[in-house]
Short mmCIF file of C-alpha atoms and ligand atoms in Angstrom, two decimals:
data_model
loop_
_atom_site.label_atom_id
_atom_site.label_comp_id
_atom_site.label_asym_id
_atom_site.label_seq_id
_atom_site.Cartn_x
_atom_site.Cartn_y
_atom_site.Cartn_z
CA MET C 2 -92.84 -55.00 49.31
CA ARG C 3 -96.28 -54.18 47.05
CA GLY C 4 -97.75 -51.08 49.02
CA PHE C 5 -94.33 -49.55 47.35
CA ASN C 6 -95.92 -50.93 44.27
CA CYS C 7 -98.76 -49.65 44.56
CA GLU C 8 -100.90 -52.61 44.55
CA TYR C 9 -103.38 -51.59 47.01
CA LEU C 10 -103.87 -48.12 48.44
CA GLY C 11 -104.25 -46.73 51.61
CA THR C 12 -105.42 -44.02 53.80
CA TYR C 13 -104.67 -42.34 57.30
CA ALA C 14 -108.40 -42.58 59.18
CA GLN C 15 -108.72 -41.17 62.76
CA THR C 16 -111.21 -38.10 62.26
CA GLU C 17 -114.62 -39.08 63.30
CA LEU C 18 -117.83 -36.83 62.40
CA GLY C 19 -118.20 -36.31 66.40
CA HIS C 20 -114.10 -35.35 67.05
CA GLY C 21 -111.24 -34.28 65.39
CA THR C 22 -108.61 -32.15 67.71
CA ASN C 23 -109.35 -33.69 70.16
CA LEU C 24 -108.11 -37.29 70.86
CA ARG C 25 -109.31 -38.82 73.50
CA GLU C 26 -113.26 -39.01 72.58
CA LEU C 27 -112.92 -40.71 69.95
CA GLN C 28 -115.14 -43.95 70.27
CA THR C 29 -113.98 -46.57 67.50
CA THR C 30 -112.93 -49.24 68.94
CA ALA C 31 -110.36 -52.68 68.54
CA GLU C 32 -111.42 -55.22 71.10
CA TYR C 33 -109.58 -58.10 71.33
CA ASP C 34 -110.84 -61.84 71.15
CA PRO C 35 -107.66 -64.32 72.17
CA GLU C 36 -110.07 -66.71 71.04
CA THR C 37 -109.45 -66.78 67.63
CA GLN C 38 -106.27 -63.95 67.38
CA GLU C 39 -108.18 -61.26 65.92
CA PHE C 40 -109.37 -57.51 66.94
CA VAL C 41 -113.02 -56.81 66.29
CA PHE C 42 -113.56 -53.26 64.78
CA ASN C 43 -117.10 -50.70 65.47
CA THR C 44 -118.10 -47.77 64.72
CA PRO C 45 -120.01 -47.95 67.69
CA LYS C 46 -122.56 -44.11 67.44
CA LEU C 47 -123.06 -42.40 64.20
CA GLU C 48 -121.03 -39.83 65.44
CA SER C 49 -118.49 -42.26 65.40
CA MET C 50 -118.03 -43.10 62.12
CA LYS C 51 -114.44 -42.04 60.53
CA TRP C 52 -115.47 -38.52 58.51
CA TRP C 53 -112.85 -36.46 56.56
CA PRO C 54 -109.44 -38.93 55.20
CA GLY C 55 -108.59 -38.10 52.38
CA GLY C 56 -108.96 -41.13 49.11
CA MET C 57 -111.31 -43.18 51.50
CA GLY C 58 -114.68 -42.16 49.11
CA LYS C 59 -113.87 -44.14 46.39
CA THR C 60 -110.55 -45.27 46.12
CA VAL C 61 -108.70 -46.79 48.86
CA ASN C 62 -108.53 -50.81 49.54
CA TYR C 63 -106.56 -49.84 53.22
CA VAL C 64 -106.80 -47.74 56.45
CA ILE C 65 -104.09 -47.25 59.38
CA LEU C 66 -107.86 -46.79 61.54
CA GLY C 67 -107.53 -44.56 64.49
CA ALA C 68 -108.84 -47.31 67.69
CA HIS C 69 -109.45 -47.71 71.31
CA LEU C 70 -107.70 -51.02 72.28
CA ILE C 71 -109.49 -52.67 74.59
CA THR C 72 -108.12 -56.37 75.65
CA LYS C 73 -108.44 -58.10 78.64
CA GLY C 74 -112.06 -56.07 79.45
CA GLN C 75 -109.18 -52.16 79.96
CA ASN C 76 -108.81 -49.82 77.01
CA HIS C 77 -105.27 -48.60 76.97
CA GLY C 78 -106.68 -45.90 75.01
CA LEU C 79 -105.64 -44.98 71.10
CA HIS C 80 -103.96 -47.29 68.91
CA THR C 81 -104.02 -47.92 65.23
CA PHE C 82 -104.30 -50.38 63.00
CA ILE C 83 -104.42 -51.28 59.22
CA VAL C 84 -107.72 -52.50 58.26
CA GLN C 85 -108.82 -53.96 54.66
CA ILE C 86 -112.24 -51.64 54.00
CA ARG C 87 -112.29 -52.92 50.56
CA SER C 88 -111.45 -56.26 48.27
CA GLU C 89 -108.44 -55.47 45.88
CA GLU C 90 -109.72 -57.87 43.93
CA ASP C 91 -113.18 -56.16 42.62
CA HIS C 92 -113.16 -53.46 45.37
CA THR C 93 -116.85 -53.93 46.59
CA PRO C 94 -117.01 -53.11 50.15
CA SER C 95 -115.15 -55.68 52.77
CA PRO C 96 -118.08 -57.46 55.23
CA GLY C 97 -119.25 -54.97 58.38
CA VAL C 98 -117.65 -52.04 56.58
CA THR C 99 -120.22 -48.53 54.89
CA VAL C 100 -118.28 -46.36 53.00
CA GLY C 101 -118.25 -43.88 51.10
CA GLU C 102 -117.71 -40.56 49.41
CA ILE C 103 -118.28 -37.23 51.80
CA GLY C 104 -119.51 -35.16 48.33
CA ARG C 105 -118.99 -31.61 47.63
CA LYS C 106 -116.71 -28.82 50.12
CA TYR C 107 -115.60 -25.92 50.01
CA GLY C 108 -112.47 -26.94 48.63
CA MET C 109 -110.17 -29.98 46.99
CA ASN C 110 -113.20 -31.13 44.61
CA SER C 111 -110.34 -33.00 43.77
CA ASN C 112 -110.19 -35.18 46.88
CA ASP C 113 -112.40 -37.83 47.36
CA ASN C 114 -112.59 -37.43 51.38
CA GLY C 115 -114.50 -40.12 52.56
CA PHE C 116 -116.83 -41.81 55.57
CA LEU C 117 -117.12 -45.25 57.03
CA MET C 118 -118.75 -47.83 59.29
CA LEU C 119 -117.71 -50.86 60.49
CA LYS C 120 -119.82 -53.75 62.01
CA ASN C 121 -117.57 -56.46 63.69
CA VAL C 122 -115.00 -56.06 60.80
CA ARG C 123 -112.32 -59.13 61.96
CA MET C 124 -108.23 -58.38 61.30
CA PRO C 125 -105.48 -60.32 62.46
CA ARG C 126 -103.32 -59.61 65.62
CA SER C 127 -100.33 -58.43 63.32
CA HIS C 128 -102.62 -55.91 61.46
CA MET C 129 -101.54 -53.49 64.67
CA LEU C 130 -98.74 -51.76 64.18
CA MET C 131 -97.11 -52.71 67.19
CA ARG C 132 -93.93 -51.14 66.65
CA HIS C 133 -94.46 -49.38 70.81
CA ALA C 134 -97.46 -51.34 71.85
CA GLN C 135 -97.54 -54.35 71.43
CA VAL C 136 -100.32 -57.07 72.05
CA LEU C 137 -99.21 -60.80 73.04
CA PRO C 138 -101.94 -63.46 71.26
CA ASP C 139 -103.41 -64.09 74.81
CA GLY C 140 -103.67 -60.25 74.79
CA THR C 141 -101.43 -58.65 77.08
CA TYR C 142 -101.05 -55.41 76.28
CA VAL C 143 -97.49 -54.28 76.48
CA LYS C 144 -97.01 -50.16 76.37
CA PRO C 145 -95.00 -48.24 74.93
CA LYS C 146 -91.92 -46.85 76.07
CA SER C 147 -93.01 -43.87 76.31
CA ASP C 148 -96.65 -42.37 75.39
CA LYS C 149 -95.76 -39.56 73.80
CA LEU C 150 -94.45 -41.84 70.65
CA SER C 151 -97.92 -42.62 68.94
CA TYR C 152 -98.60 -39.42 68.92
CA GLY C 153 -95.04 -37.66 67.89
CA SER C 154 -95.50 -38.12 64.32
CA MET C 155 -99.22 -36.49 64.62
CA VAL C 156 -97.53 -33.77 65.77
CA PHE C 157 -95.05 -33.26 62.95
CA LEU C 158 -97.86 -33.32 60.18
CA ARG C 159 -99.81 -30.55 61.32
CA VAL C 160 -96.29 -28.31 61.68
CA VAL C 161 -95.80 -29.47 58.10
CA ILE C 162 -99.57 -27.90 57.72
CA ALA C 163 -98.72 -24.61 59.11
CA LYS C 164 -95.33 -24.05 57.73
CA GLU C 165 -97.84 -24.90 53.90
CA ILE C 166 -99.78 -23.08 54.87
CA GLY C 167 -97.34 -19.76 55.75
CA LYS C 168 -95.57 -20.15 52.15
CA TRP C 169 -98.76 -20.00 50.18
CA LEU C 170 -100.67 -17.16 51.76
CA ARG C 171 -97.11 -15.41 52.08
CA LYS C 172 -97.58 -15.75 47.82
CA ALA C 173 -100.60 -14.57 47.78
CA ALA C 174 -100.22 -11.43 49.91
CA THR C 175 -96.97 -10.56 47.69
CA ILE C 176 -99.69 -11.17 44.23
CA ALA C 177 -102.01 -9.28 46.28
CA ILE C 178 -99.80 -6.10 47.04
CA ARG C 179 -98.04 -5.91 43.76
CA TYR C 180 -101.03 -5.82 41.13
CA SER C 181 -102.82 -3.35 44.02
CA ALA C 182 -100.09 -1.22 43.34
CA VAL C 183 -99.78 -1.55 39.81
CA ARG C 184 -104.08 -1.27 39.44
CA ARG C 185 -105.34 2.45 38.81
CA GLN C 186 -109.44 1.85 40.34
CA SER C 187 -111.79 4.91 40.76
CA GLU C 188 -110.67 8.55 42.76
CA ILE C 189 -111.23 9.13 46.07
CA GLU C 190 -110.88 13.13 45.45
CA ALA C 191 -112.88 13.96 42.69
CA GLY C 192 -111.53 15.53 39.44
CA LYS C 193 -108.21 14.11 40.75
CA GLY C 194 -107.79 11.22 38.99
CA GLU C 195 -107.72 7.40 39.49
CA VAL C 196 -104.98 5.97 42.32
CA GLN C 197 -104.04 3.27 43.27
CA VAL C 198 -105.98 0.93 44.28
CA ILE C 199 -103.17 0.09 47.24
CA ASP C 200 -104.37 3.94 48.58
CA PHE C 201 -107.56 2.58 49.61
CA LEU C 202 -107.79 2.45 53.56
CA THR C 203 -110.32 -0.68 53.58
CA GLN C 204 -107.39 -2.29 51.08
CA GLN C 205 -105.22 -1.76 53.19
CA TYR C 206 -106.32 -3.71 56.48
C1 FAD R 232 -109.31 -31.30 53.63
C2 FAD R 232 -109.02 -32.47 54.67
C3 FAD R 232 -108.44 -34.29 54.50
C4 FAD R 232 -108.50 -34.00 55.65
N1 FAD R 232 -107.75 -35.51 55.74
C5 FAD R 232 -107.98 -36.32 56.96
C6 FAD R 232 -107.36 -37.80 56.83
O1 FAD R 232 -107.32 -38.09 55.85
N2 FAD R 232 -107.85 -38.90 57.72
C7 FAD R 232 -107.55 -37.97 58.90
O2 FAD R 232 -108.03 -38.57 59.95
N3 FAD R 232 -108.55 -36.57 59.13
C8 FAD R 232 -108.22 -35.63 58.00
N4 FAD R 232 -108.78 -35.02 57.80
C9 FAD R 232 -109.75 -34.21 59.09
C10 FAD R 232 -108.45 -32.80 60.04
O3 FAD R 232 -107.41 -33.68 60.51
C11 FAD R 232 -110.21 -32.85 60.91
O4 FAD R 232 -110.50 -31.62 60.66
C12 FAD R 232 -108.83 -31.78 62.25
O5 FAD R 232 -108.72 -32.58 63.14
C13 FAD R 232 -109.63 -31.26 62.65
O6 FAD R 232 -110.93 -31.77 63.19
P1 FAD R 232 -112.67 -31.29 63.23
O7 FAD R 232 -112.83 -31.52 61.53
O8 FAD R 232 -113.73 -32.48 64.16
O9 FAD R 232 -112.39 -29.98 63.73
P2 FAD R 232 -113.22 -29.76 65.59
O10 FAD R 232 -112.01 -30.13 66.42
O11 FAD R 232 -114.50 -29.66 65.40
O12 FAD R 232 -112.36 -28.20 66.24
C14 FAD R 232 -113.30 -27.24 65.06
C15 FAD R 232 -112.69 -25.38 65.43
O13 FAD R 232 -112.84 -25.77 66.68
C16 FAD R 232 -111.28 -24.92 67.16
N5 FAD R 232 -110.66 -25.65 68.39
C17 FAD R 232 -111.42 -27.22 69.36
N6 FAD R 232 -110.61 -27.92 69.86
C18 FAD R 232 -109.06 -26.75 70.05
C19 FAD R 232 -108.55 -26.64 71.00
N7 FAD R 232 -108.45 -27.02 72.41
N8 FAD R 232 -108.13 -25.27 71.48
C20 FAD R 232 -108.93 -24.48 70.51
N9 FAD R 232 -109.32 -24.53 70.27
C21 FAD R 232 -109.85 -25.50 69.52
C22 FAD R 232 -110.39 -25.07 66.52
O14 FAD R 232 -110.86 -23.12 65.85
C23 FAD R 232 -110.67 -26.49 65.00
O15 FAD R 232 -110.03 -25.91 64.44
C24 FAD R 232 -108.88 -33.72 57.00
C25 FAD R 232 -109.94 -33.13 57.11
C26 FAD R 232 -110.21 -32.30 55.62
C27 FAD R 232 -110.38 -30.82 56.24
#
């Protein structure tokens, strides 16, 4: 309910400086400690720092973190966890958290895309998103019914992105073609008058 009321803000932190497309090679770890029933999060190398997440540079208090789940000494691959990265009181970074903005980009500069490094950051067991896979209090791993469940929503989002980009491209092409038909500029043959911009071969490609 507090999330619905915007009492705190979050983002999805999966991509790392070293790897984006190749999710299998992500390096952030979430190691379960059965003594305290907590996960211990680390970004062990420079290239494992989270890189890109929208709103992480300055705004959010929490991330849904993609990390390799290690329990009872075994790596079970990428899973997702809720990790608090800033205080809800004064917005300072949590202990073990280094966070900031990645800087200027070619576009979308109104969005504070961020970087994030974690050093032995601890969160309770309940912070793992356990609808499909689970870690029991003693550290036993329970597999999801289907491995595909873990990346289904990501695939869906990629389809939406491709669909949206197609929509904007369609609008841009319509505007450019209409303008090329209306605008006359320069002569192709001297003395014959200015032609429609669309008559130039380079414009047609
Ligand atoms: C504006 C913006 C916002 C973002 N927001 C978030 C966010 O909120 N949270 C988050 O976790 N991430 C976010 N990202 C990161 C985004 O998900 C990654 O940029 C994306 O997954 C690609 O990863 P990469 O940049 O490391 O590119 P790379 O993995 O280095 O890929 C670069 C290019 O290499 C080619 N390539 C790579 N692998 C293959 C392959 N197997 N087959 C064919 N071609 C290939 C493709 O052309 C690809 O585009 C954001 C990125 C941007 C630009």
